[in-house]
Short mmCIF file of C-alpha atoms and ligand atoms in Angstrom, two decimals:
data_model
loop_
_atom_site.label_atom_id
_atom_site.label_comp_id
_atom_site.label_asym_id
_atom_site.label_seq_id
_atom_site.Cartn_x
_atom_site.Cartn_y
_atom_site.Cartn_z
CA UNK A 1036 0.12 -32.62 6.58
CA UNK A 1037 -1.05 -33.00 9.79
CA UNK A 1038 -4.05 -34.09 12.40
CA UNK A 1039 -7.61 -32.72 12.06
CA UNK A 1040 -7.21 -30.59 15.28
CA UNK A 1041 -3.56 -28.09 14.75
CA UNK A 1042 -3.65 -24.99 13.82
CA UNK A 1043 -3.66 -22.28 15.73
CA UNK A 1044 -0.81 -22.85 17.72
CA UNK A 1045 1.98 -23.69 15.73
CA UNK A 1046 0.35 -20.86 13.16
CA UNK A 1047 0.94 -23.20 10.08
CA UNK A 1048 -0.64 -22.50 7.00
CA UNK A 1049 -4.45 -24.54 7.30
CA UNK A 1050 -4.64 -24.86 4.12
CA UNK A 1051 -1.81 -26.94 3.54
CA UNK A 1052 -3.07 -29.26 5.90
CA UNK A 1053 -5.72 -31.83 5.28
CA UNK A 1054 -5.44 -34.21 1.69
CA UNK A 1055 -7.71 -34.65 -0.78
CA UNK A 1056 -8.91 -37.84 -0.13
CA UNK A 1057 -9.18 -36.51 3.80
CA UNK A 1058 -11.65 -33.73 1.85
CA UNK A 1059 -13.57 -36.43 0.22
CA UNK A 1060 -14.70 -37.67 3.93
CA UNK A 1061 -16.88 -34.50 4.30
CA UNK A 1062 -20.24 -34.73 4.25
CA UNK A 1063 -20.35 -30.93 3.86
CA UNK A 1064 -22.10 -29.48 1.06
CA UNK A 1065 -19.26 -28.62 -1.05
CA UNK A 1066 -18.05 -32.07 -0.99
CA UNK A 1067 -21.15 -33.73 -1.28
CA UNK A 1068 -23.05 -31.42 -4.19
CA UNK A 1069 -20.63 -33.29 -7.24
CA UNK A 1070 -19.55 -36.61 -7.80
CA UNK A 1071 -16.02 -37.72 -7.07
CA UNK A 1072 -13.88 -36.79 -10.25
CA UNK A 1073 -15.58 -33.28 -10.12
CA UNK A 1074 -13.42 -31.21 -8.22
CA UNK A 1075 -15.34 -28.76 -5.90
CA UNK A 1076 -14.17 -25.03 -5.83
CA UNK A 1077 -17.31 -23.18 -5.62
CA UNK A 1078 -19.61 -22.55 -2.04
CA UNK A 1079 -18.48 -20.79 0.80
CA UNK A 1080 -16.88 -23.46 2.88
CA UNK A 1081 -12.74 -23.98 3.39
CA UNK A 1082 -11.07 -26.63 2.79
CA UNK A 1083 -9.66 -26.02 6.86
CA UNK A 1084 -8.93 -28.07 10.00
CA UNK A 1085 -10.80 -26.93 12.45
CA UNK A 1086 -8.72 -23.77 14.63
CA UNK A 1087 -7.48 -25.61 17.86
CA UNK A 1088 -9.51 -23.51 20.33
CA UNK A 1089 -12.58 -23.61 18.71
CA UNK A 1090 -12.25 -27.13 18.79
CA UNK A 1091 -11.40 -27.20 22.26
CA UNK A 1092 -14.76 -24.61 23.36
CA UNK A 1093 -16.78 -26.86 22.15
CA UNK A 1094 -15.55 -30.44 22.55
CA UNK A 1095 -15.54 -29.20 26.42
CA UNK A 1096 -19.21 -27.72 26.52
CA UNK A 1097 -20.35 -31.57 24.02
CA UNK A 1098 -18.26 -32.44 27.62
CA UNK A 1099 -19.98 -30.56 30.28
CA UNK A 1100 -23.48 -31.83 28.42
CA UNK A 1101 -23.77 -27.48 28.15
CA UNK A 1102 -26.47 -28.40 24.81
CA UNK A 1103 -28.70 -26.36 26.03
CA UNK A 1104 -30.82 -23.36 25.45
CA UNK A 1105 -27.58 -19.96 24.79
CA UNK A 1106 -27.65 -17.47 26.69
CA UNK A 1107 -25.53 -14.27 28.34
CA UNK A 1108 -23.34 -11.99 25.84
CA UNK A 1109 -19.98 -13.59 25.34
CA UNK A 1110 -20.78 -13.41 21.62
CA UNK A 1111 -20.85 -9.93 21.81
CA UNK A 1112 -18.27 -9.01 24.20
CA UNK A 1113 -15.78 -11.12 21.72
CA UNK A 1114 -17.03 -9.32 18.43
CA UNK A 1115 -16.70 -6.14 20.10
CA UNK A 1116 -13.54 -6.67 21.75
CA UNK A 1117 -12.43 -8.17 18.01
CA UNK A 1118 -13.30 -4.97 16.13
CA UNK A 1119 -11.40 -2.84 19.11
CA UNK A 1120 -8.17 -4.99 18.32
CA UNK A 1121 -8.46 -5.69 14.13
CA UNK A 1122 -10.06 -2.52 13.41
CA UNK A 1123 -9.29 -0.19 15.95
CA UNK A 1124 -13.35 0.48 16.30
CA UNK A 1125 -14.66 0.52 19.92
CA UNK A 1126 -18.14 1.13 19.00
CA UNK A 1127 -19.56 -1.88 19.29
CA UNK A 1128 -21.97 -1.85 21.71
CA UNK A 1129 -23.54 -4.92 23.54
CA UNK A 1130 -26.45 -4.07 25.01
CA UNK A 1131 -27.07 -2.76 20.99
CA UNK A 1132 -26.98 -6.57 19.47
CA UNK A 1133 -29.09 -9.42 19.28
CA UNK A 1134 -28.29 -13.44 18.69
CA UNK A 1135 -29.27 -14.64 15.48
CA UNK A 1136 -29.86 -17.64 13.80
CA UNK A 1137 -27.39 -16.93 11.24
CA UNK A 1138 -25.93 -14.11 8.94
CA UNK A 1139 -29.22 -14.16 5.72
CA UNK A 1140 -31.85 -14.80 8.57
CA UNK A 1141 -30.03 -12.06 10.54
CA UNK A 1142 -30.37 -10.15 7.27
CA UNK A 1143 -34.15 -11.42 6.75
CA UNK A 1144 -35.05 -9.92 10.63
CA UNK A 1145 -33.42 -6.54 9.95
CA UNK A 1146 -35.17 -5.55 6.95
CA UNK A 1147 -38.06 -6.99 8.60
CA UNK A 1148 -37.15 -3.75 10.80
CA UNK A 1149 -36.93 -1.13 8.95
CA UNK A 1150 -39.14 -2.21 5.70
CA UNK A 1151 -42.89 -3.58 5.09
CA UNK A 1152 -43.68 -6.12 3.04
CA UNK A 1153 -43.28 -4.97 -1.20
CA UNK A 1154 -40.89 -1.86 -0.61
CA UNK A 1155 -37.35 -1.76 -2.14
CA UNK A 1156 -34.26 -2.84 -1.45
CA UNK A 1157 -31.59 -1.97 -3.03
CA UNK A 1158 -28.12 -4.17 -3.89
CA UNK A 1159 -25.45 -3.88 -5.58
CA UNK A 1160 -24.89 -6.65 -8.32
CA UNK A 1161 -23.28 -8.43 -9.04
CA UNK A 1162 -24.04 -9.60 -5.94
CA UNK A 1163 -24.31 -12.75 -3.51
CA UNK A 1164 -26.85 -14.22 -4.72
CA UNK A 1165 -29.17 -15.74 -1.62
CA UNK A 1166 -29.61 -11.53 -1.20
CA UNK A 1167 -32.37 -12.07 -4.26
CA UNK A 1168 -33.58 -15.10 -2.59
CA UNK A 1169 -33.99 -13.67 0.40
CA UNK A 1170 -35.56 -10.47 0.13
CA UNK A 1171 -38.40 -12.04 -1.97
CA UNK A 1172 -38.78 -14.57 0.37
CA UNK A 1173 -39.11 -11.13 3.38
CA UNK A 1174 -41.72 -9.96 0.78
CA UNK A 1175 -39.22 -7.13 -0.37
CA UNK A 1176 -38.30 -6.00 -4.03
CA UNK A 1177 -35.23 -6.06 -5.84
CA UNK A 1178 -34.17 -2.64 -7.04
CA UNK A 1179 -29.95 -2.97 -8.68
CA UNK A 1180 -27.92 -0.72 -7.97
CA UNK A 1181 -25.06 -2.09 -10.56
CA UNK A 1182 -21.63 -1.93 -9.13
CA UNK A 1183 -18.97 0.14 -11.47
CA UNK A 1184 -16.44 -1.07 -14.00
CA UNK A 1185 -13.93 -1.38 -11.81
CA UNK A 1186 -15.83 -2.94 -9.15
CA UNK A 1187 -16.48 -0.30 -6.84
CA UNK A 1188 -19.47 1.22 -5.46
CA UNK A 1189 -20.78 3.45 -8.26
CA UNK A 1190 -22.25 6.30 -5.92
CA UNK A 1191 -24.28 7.69 -9.64
CA UNK A 1192 -26.07 4.35 -9.99
CA UNK A 1193 -26.15 4.45 -5.75
CA UNK A 1194 -28.20 7.33 -5.83
CA UNK A 1195 -30.85 6.60 -8.86
CA UNK A 1196 -31.53 3.57 -7.38
CA UNK A 1197 -32.01 4.48 -3.93
CA UNK A 1198 -34.59 7.65 -5.94
CA UNK A 1199 -36.21 3.97 -6.98
CA UNK A 1200 -36.95 2.69 -4.25
CA UNK A 1201 -38.12 5.43 -2.26
CA UNK A 1202 -40.83 6.41 -5.30
CA UNK A 1203 -43.92 6.78 -3.56
CA UNK A 1204 -42.65 7.79 -0.23
CA UNK A 1205 -42.35 4.32 0.67
CA UNK A 1206 -39.93 3.11 2.71
CA UNK A 1207 -36.55 1.68 1.08
CA UNK A 1208 -33.52 -0.12 2.67
CA UNK A 1209 -29.69 -0.48 0.72
CA UNK A 1210 -28.15 -4.16 1.71
CA UNK A 1211 -25.04 -3.58 1.55
CA UNK A 1212 -21.99 -6.82 1.19
CA UNK A 1213 -18.87 -5.28 3.23
CA UNK A 1214 -16.30 -6.71 1.56
CA UNK A 1215 -17.96 -7.55 -1.51
CA UNK A 1216 -19.06 -10.89 -1.44
CA UNK A 1217 -18.17 -11.97 -4.93
CA UNK A 1218 -15.42 -9.28 -5.99
CA UNK A 1219 -13.84 -8.91 -2.37
CA UNK A 1220 -13.65 -5.03 -2.81
CA UNK A 1221 -13.22 -3.46 0.68
CA UNK A 1222 -14.91 -0.16 1.14
CA UNK A 1223 -12.92 2.27 1.69
CA UNK A 1224 -13.88 5.30 4.31
CA UNK A 1225 -14.70 7.63 2.27
CA UNK A 1226 -16.83 5.70 0.42
CA UNK A 1227 -18.92 4.65 3.42
CA UNK A 1228 -19.39 7.78 4.49
CA UNK A 1229 -20.53 8.79 0.93
CA UNK A 1230 -23.25 6.16 1.37
CA UNK A 1231 -24.21 6.88 4.50
CA UNK A 1232 -24.63 10.65 3.37
CA UNK A 1233 -26.47 9.42 0.87
CA UNK A 1234 -29.13 7.16 2.40
CA UNK A 1235 -29.37 9.95 4.94
CA UNK A 1236 -30.06 12.29 2.18
CA UNK A 1237 -32.80 9.48 0.88
CA UNK A 1238 -34.18 8.15 3.96
CA UNK A 1239 -32.87 5.05 3.07
CA UNK A 1240 -32.34 2.43 6.20
CA UNK A 1241 -29.13 1.12 5.00
CA UNK A 1242 -28.04 -2.57 6.25
CA UNK A 1243 -24.78 -4.22 5.53
CA UNK A 1244 -23.79 -7.78 5.77
CA UNK A 1245 -19.78 -7.62 7.37
CA UNK A 1246 -19.86 -11.70 7.22
CA UNK A 1247 -16.69 -11.76 5.27
CA UNK A 1248 -15.14 -8.99 7.54
CA UNK A 1249 -12.29 -10.51 9.10
CA UNK A 1250 -11.12 -12.23 6.16
CA UNK A 1251 -8.67 -9.30 4.77
CA UNK A 1252 -5.56 -9.29 2.53
CA UNK A 1253 -2.40 -8.64 3.36
CA UNK A 1254 -2.45 -4.63 3.52
CA UNK A 1255 -6.60 -3.75 2.74
CA UNK A 1256 -8.20 -2.29 6.37
CA UNK A 1257 -11.86 -2.83 6.72
CA UNK A 1258 -14.13 -0.61 7.79
CA UNK A 1259 -17.38 -1.04 10.05
CA UNK A 1260 -20.28 0.77 8.03
CA UNK A 1261 -21.10 1.76 11.78
CA UNK A 1262 -18.38 3.57 12.61
CA UNK A 1263 -18.62 6.08 10.23
CA UNK A 1264 -20.43 9.37 10.75
CA UNK A 1265 -23.60 9.55 9.72
CA UNK A 1266 -24.24 5.43 9.88
CA UNK A 1267 -26.18 6.16 13.29
CA UNK A 1268 -29.17 4.57 12.09
CA UNK A 1269 -28.05 1.49 10.37
CA UNK A 1270 -27.59 -2.22 11.39
CA UNK A 1271 -24.68 -4.85 10.96
CA UNK A 1272 -24.80 -8.52 10.51
CA UNK A 1273 -21.24 -10.18 11.74
CA UNK A 1274 -20.48 -14.13 12.31
CA UNK A 1275 -17.21 -16.35 12.19
CA UNK A 1276 -18.86 -18.22 9.49
CA UNK A 1277 -16.56 -17.18 7.08
CA UNK A 1278 -13.62 -16.22 8.90
CA UNK A 1279 -12.98 -19.94 10.62
CA UNK A 1280 -15.36 -22.03 8.21
CA UNK A 1281 -18.41 -22.70 11.00
CA UNK A 1282 -21.09 -22.63 8.67
CA UNK A 1283 -22.42 -25.95 10.05
CA UNK A 1284 -22.09 -24.13 13.40
CA UNK A 1285 -24.54 -21.33 13.68
CA UNK A 1286 -24.65 -18.41 14.35
CA UNK A 1287 -24.62 -14.24 14.02
CA UNK A 1288 -25.11 -11.18 15.09
CA UNK A 1289 -26.98 -9.00 14.65
CA UNK A 1290 -25.51 -4.95 16.06
CA UNK A 1291 -26.72 -2.14 15.98
CA UNK A 1292 -26.24 1.68 15.65
CA UNK A 1293 -26.83 4.71 18.52
CA UNK A 1294 -29.97 5.54 16.32
CA UNK A 1295 -30.92 2.18 15.63
CA UNK A 1296 -31.54 1.01 18.82
CA UNK A 1297 -35.65 1.40 19.32
CA UNK A 1298 -36.06 -1.35 16.04
CA UNK A 1299 -33.06 -3.66 17.59
CA UNK A 1300 -35.99 -3.78 20.65
CA UNK A 1301 -38.21 -5.30 18.24
CA UNK A 1302 -37.07 -8.12 17.10
CA UNK A 1303 -38.88 -11.38 18.21
CA UNK A 1304 -37.78 -12.58 21.24
CA UNK A 1305 -38.03 -16.21 18.87
CA UNK A 1306 -34.98 -15.06 17.14
CA UNK A 1307 -32.41 -14.91 19.52
CA UNK A 1308 -33.62 -18.73 21.50
CA UNK A 1309 -33.36 -20.11 18.24
CA UNK A 1310 -29.53 -19.39 17.76
CA UNK A 1311 -27.48 -22.67 18.18
CA UNK A 1312 -25.84 -22.33 22.21
CA UNK A 1313 -23.21 -24.61 20.70
CA UNK A 1314 -22.98 -21.99 17.91
CA UNK A 1315 -22.17 -19.32 19.96
CA UNK A 1316 -18.89 -21.64 21.71
CA UNK A 1317 -18.10 -21.48 18.83
CA UNK A 1318 -17.99 -18.23 17.23
CA UNK A 1319 -17.42 -16.48 20.43
CA UNK A 1320 -14.33 -18.33 20.70
CA UNK A 1321 -13.69 -17.93 17.27
CA UNK A 1322 -13.01 -14.15 17.78
CA UNK A 1323 -11.63 -14.34 21.22
CA UNK A 1324 -8.94 -16.54 20.65
CA UNK A 1325 -8.71 -17.59 17.09
CA UNK A 1326 -6.30 -14.51 16.17
CA UNK A 1327 -3.24 -16.02 15.64
CA UNK A 1328 -4.54 -19.26 13.33
CA UNK A 1329 -6.77 -16.96 11.70
CA UNK A 1330 -3.04 -14.56 10.49
CA UNK A 1331 -2.41 -18.04 9.14
CA UNK A 1332 -5.10 -18.32 7.30
CA UNK A 1333 -5.14 -14.80 6.14
CA UNK A 1334 -1.32 -15.13 5.14
CA UNK A 1335 -1.67 -18.77 2.95
CA UNK A 1336 -4.68 -16.86 1.28
CA UNK A 1337 -2.01 -14.80 0.10
CA UNK A 1338 -0.44 -16.82 -0.82
CA UNK A 1339 -3.08 -18.58 -3.14
CA UNK A 1340 -4.63 -14.52 -4.85
CA UNK A 1341 -0.61 -14.38 -6.16
CA UNK A 1342 -0.20 -18.54 -7.24
CA UNK A 1343 -4.17 -17.66 -9.21
CA UNK A 1344 -3.27 -14.79 -10.38
CA UNK A 1345 0.12 -16.36 -12.54
CA UNK A 1346 -1.13 -19.67 -12.84
CA UNK A 1347 -4.11 -17.66 -14.65
CA UNK A 1348 -2.05 -15.67 -17.03
CA UNK A 1349 0.53 -18.40 -18.09
CA UNK A 1350 -2.63 -20.82 -18.89
CA UNK A 1351 -6.32 -18.25 -19.15
CA UNK A 1352 -4.93 -14.79 -19.80
CA UNK A 1353 -8.12 -14.06 -21.69
CA UNK A 1354 -9.64 -14.83 -17.86
CA UNK A 1355 -9.72 -11.69 -16.30
CA UNK A 1356 -8.91 -11.20 -12.51
CA UNK A 1357 -8.26 -8.37 -10.28
CA UNK A 1358 -7.48 -10.14 -6.80
CA UNK A 1359 -9.89 -8.62 -3.88
CA UNK A 1360 -8.37 -7.07 -0.15
CA UNK A 1361 -10.75 -9.66 1.15
CA UNK A 1362 -12.58 -12.60 0.73
CA UNK A 1363 -11.26 -15.71 -0.02
CA UNK A 1364 -13.59 -16.19 -3.20
CA UNK A 1365 -11.85 -15.01 -6.84
CA UNK A 1366 -14.32 -13.56 -9.47
CA UNK A 1367 -13.41 -14.66 -13.22
CA UNK A 1368 -14.61 -12.65 -15.93
CA UNK A 1369 -14.55 -15.13 -18.87
CA UNK A 1370 -16.37 -13.44 -21.71
CA UNK A 1371 -13.51 -13.18 -23.93
CA UNK A 1372 -13.10 -17.00 -23.32
CA UNK A 1373 -16.29 -17.09 -25.94
CA UNK A 1374 -17.92 -19.90 -23.60
CA UNK A 1375 -21.52 -18.00 -23.45
CA UNK A 1376 -23.21 -16.63 -20.24
CA UNK A 1377 -22.62 -19.48 -18.54
CA UNK A 1378 -19.02 -20.71 -18.89
CA UNK A 1379 -18.95 -22.40 -15.16
CA UNK A 1380 -21.12 -24.89 -17.25
CA UNK A 1381 -18.71 -25.54 -19.56
CA UNK A 1382 -15.40 -26.35 -16.74
CA UNK A 1383 -18.41 -28.78 -15.59
CA UNK A 1384 -18.73 -30.54 -18.17
CA UNK A 1385 -15.43 -30.63 -19.57
CA UNK A 1386 -13.25 -29.88 -17.61
CA UNK A 1387 -14.62 -31.48 -14.46
CA UNK A 1388 -14.01 -28.36 -11.83
CA UNK A 1389 -17.47 -26.79 -10.15
CA UNK A 1390 -17.00 -23.11 -9.96
CA UNK A 1391 -19.74 -21.32 -8.97
CA UNK A 1392 -22.15 -19.73 -12.04
CA UNK A 1393 -21.80 -15.81 -12.78
CA UNK A 1394 -25.41 -15.62 -13.58
CA UNK A 1395 -27.41 -16.68 -10.34
CA UNK A 1396 -25.79 -13.29 -8.66
CA UNK A 1397 -27.52 -10.84 -10.42
CA UNK A 1398 -27.16 -8.43 -13.51
CA UNK A 1399 -23.48 -8.32 -14.59
CA UNK A 1400 -22.82 -11.31 -13.28
CA UNK A 1401 -22.94 -12.95 -17.07
CA UNK A 1402 -19.92 -14.79 -18.04
CA UNK A 1403 -18.55 -15.12 -15.06
CA UNK A 1404 -17.23 -17.63 -12.58
CA UNK A 1405 -16.52 -17.29 -8.88
CA UNK A 1406 -13.83 -19.67 -7.61
CA UNK A 1407 -13.10 -20.68 -3.60
CA UNK A 1408 -9.46 -20.22 -3.18
CA UNK A 1409 -9.66 -21.21 0.30
CA UNK A 1410 -8.25 -25.04 -0.81
CA UNK A 1411 -4.45 -26.00 -0.81
CA UNK A 1412 -2.42 -24.52 -3.12
CA UNK A 1413 -2.13 -27.95 -5.27
CA UNK A 1414 -6.28 -27.62 -5.87
CA UNK A 1415 -5.90 -24.31 -7.02
CA UNK A 1416 -2.74 -25.48 -9.89
CA UNK A 1417 -5.12 -28.13 -10.64
CA UNK A 1418 -8.38 -26.41 -10.98
CA UNK A 1419 -6.54 -23.97 -13.36
CA UNK A 1420 -5.45 -27.23 -15.29
CA UNK A 1421 -9.02 -28.11 -15.93
CA UNK A 1422 -10.46 -25.48 -16.70
CA UNK A 1423 -7.81 -25.01 -19.29
CA UNK A 1424 -8.44 -28.26 -20.81
CA UNK A 1425 -12.31 -27.51 -20.96
CA UNK A 1426 -11.22 -24.94 -23.22
CA UNK A 1427 -8.51 -26.54 -25.48
C1 PLP B 1011 -22.07 -11.80 1.94
C2 PLP B 1011 -22.54 -13.27 2.58
N1 PLP B 1011 -23.50 -13.29 3.72
C3 PLP B 1011 -24.26 -14.39 4.09
C4 PLP B 1011 -23.79 -15.67 3.94
C5 PLP B 1011 -24.34 -16.86 4.85
O1 PLP B 1011 -24.33 -16.84 5.93
P1 PLP B 1011 -24.93 -18.23 6.45
O2 PLP B 1011 -23.68 -19.23 6.29
O3 PLP B 1011 -24.35 -17.13 8.08
O4 PLP B 1011 -25.99 -17.21 6.95
C6 PLP B 1011 -22.65 -15.97 3.02
C7 PLP B 1011 -21.77 -17.18 2.99
O5 PLP B 1011 -20.72 -17.32 2.03
C8 PLP B 1011 -21.86 -14.47 2.44
O6 PLP B 1011 -21.05 -14.74 1.37
#
């Protein structure tokens, strides 16, 4: 295990660089929510050192005293170039973007652009819990379109939800999570094209949260929603927050399709100017110069998915786990363990391991837990040992 700023140049696995003692000194949410005898594999933070190009960009900015209000287009330019390099998509137009303080603020702003208070927002449950809180906070109401048994978007359920959402002719939005948190499913081009077609037919506006897009498994290909035919009036949210662990250096980008440029023009000035300048510097450096570090991370996550699969097969064969094609989250179906609706509470209480309870993810989340794989392999092994001890 090496120093805090190592990383991209040596392309070593960033998930193997920090010891548990180093991690316990962290003051962020993941490491401070629970007492020290609990192993925390819950909230979406990664146990990695900061990528060297990001660390350098912000330390240089601090050395310059460059801590004023943010300006310029370096962030959208870096995302556009990343999108062209990684996803073969050259449709991200810098002039159709707006800085937002973070992705969830961007989601709320996007929903405000396309719906009015009281209107419906469709989500694919089980899904990232703050979708529910943010929609409620924005005075909109949730309409659930449950995922299919295979954890993919169920187009019939989606169409039914679109009909209910648009009842009475009111505007409605669809908050798409792409890739999907918590399942790690990467939606295919065919699925996204079908989604765009349905949205067009029913007059529903699509807001795609693509925060996990950089974090894909070997062999998976992320498809930007705005790249599919029919998605021209869509909005998307992007960020380096998940791919490079920058939640503490907040910053997001709202991207509009060609037919949504007029909506984007209504984003209040105060929203973009509230984005952290240091955050923008960090996110820009990640997208522009953090590719090698990201590749090393993705290889480490592939290993961790395989490790978890093997450990569960050996020690907890009743737990169902379909490894995701993206994100560093593992969605575990624990219903066969007979621990009731909230197995995370049992694992915490008896096993001293903190996972995220499936209950908060909406309909279909009961009996499930979400485990954060972005940690050292030894800590994944220890987490499964603790889970096993909780049911013995
Ligand atoms: C799907 C999704 N959207 C948004 C966020 C939060 O993003 P931000 O911290 O930029 O608001 C997360 C964090 O895990 C997430 O998983």
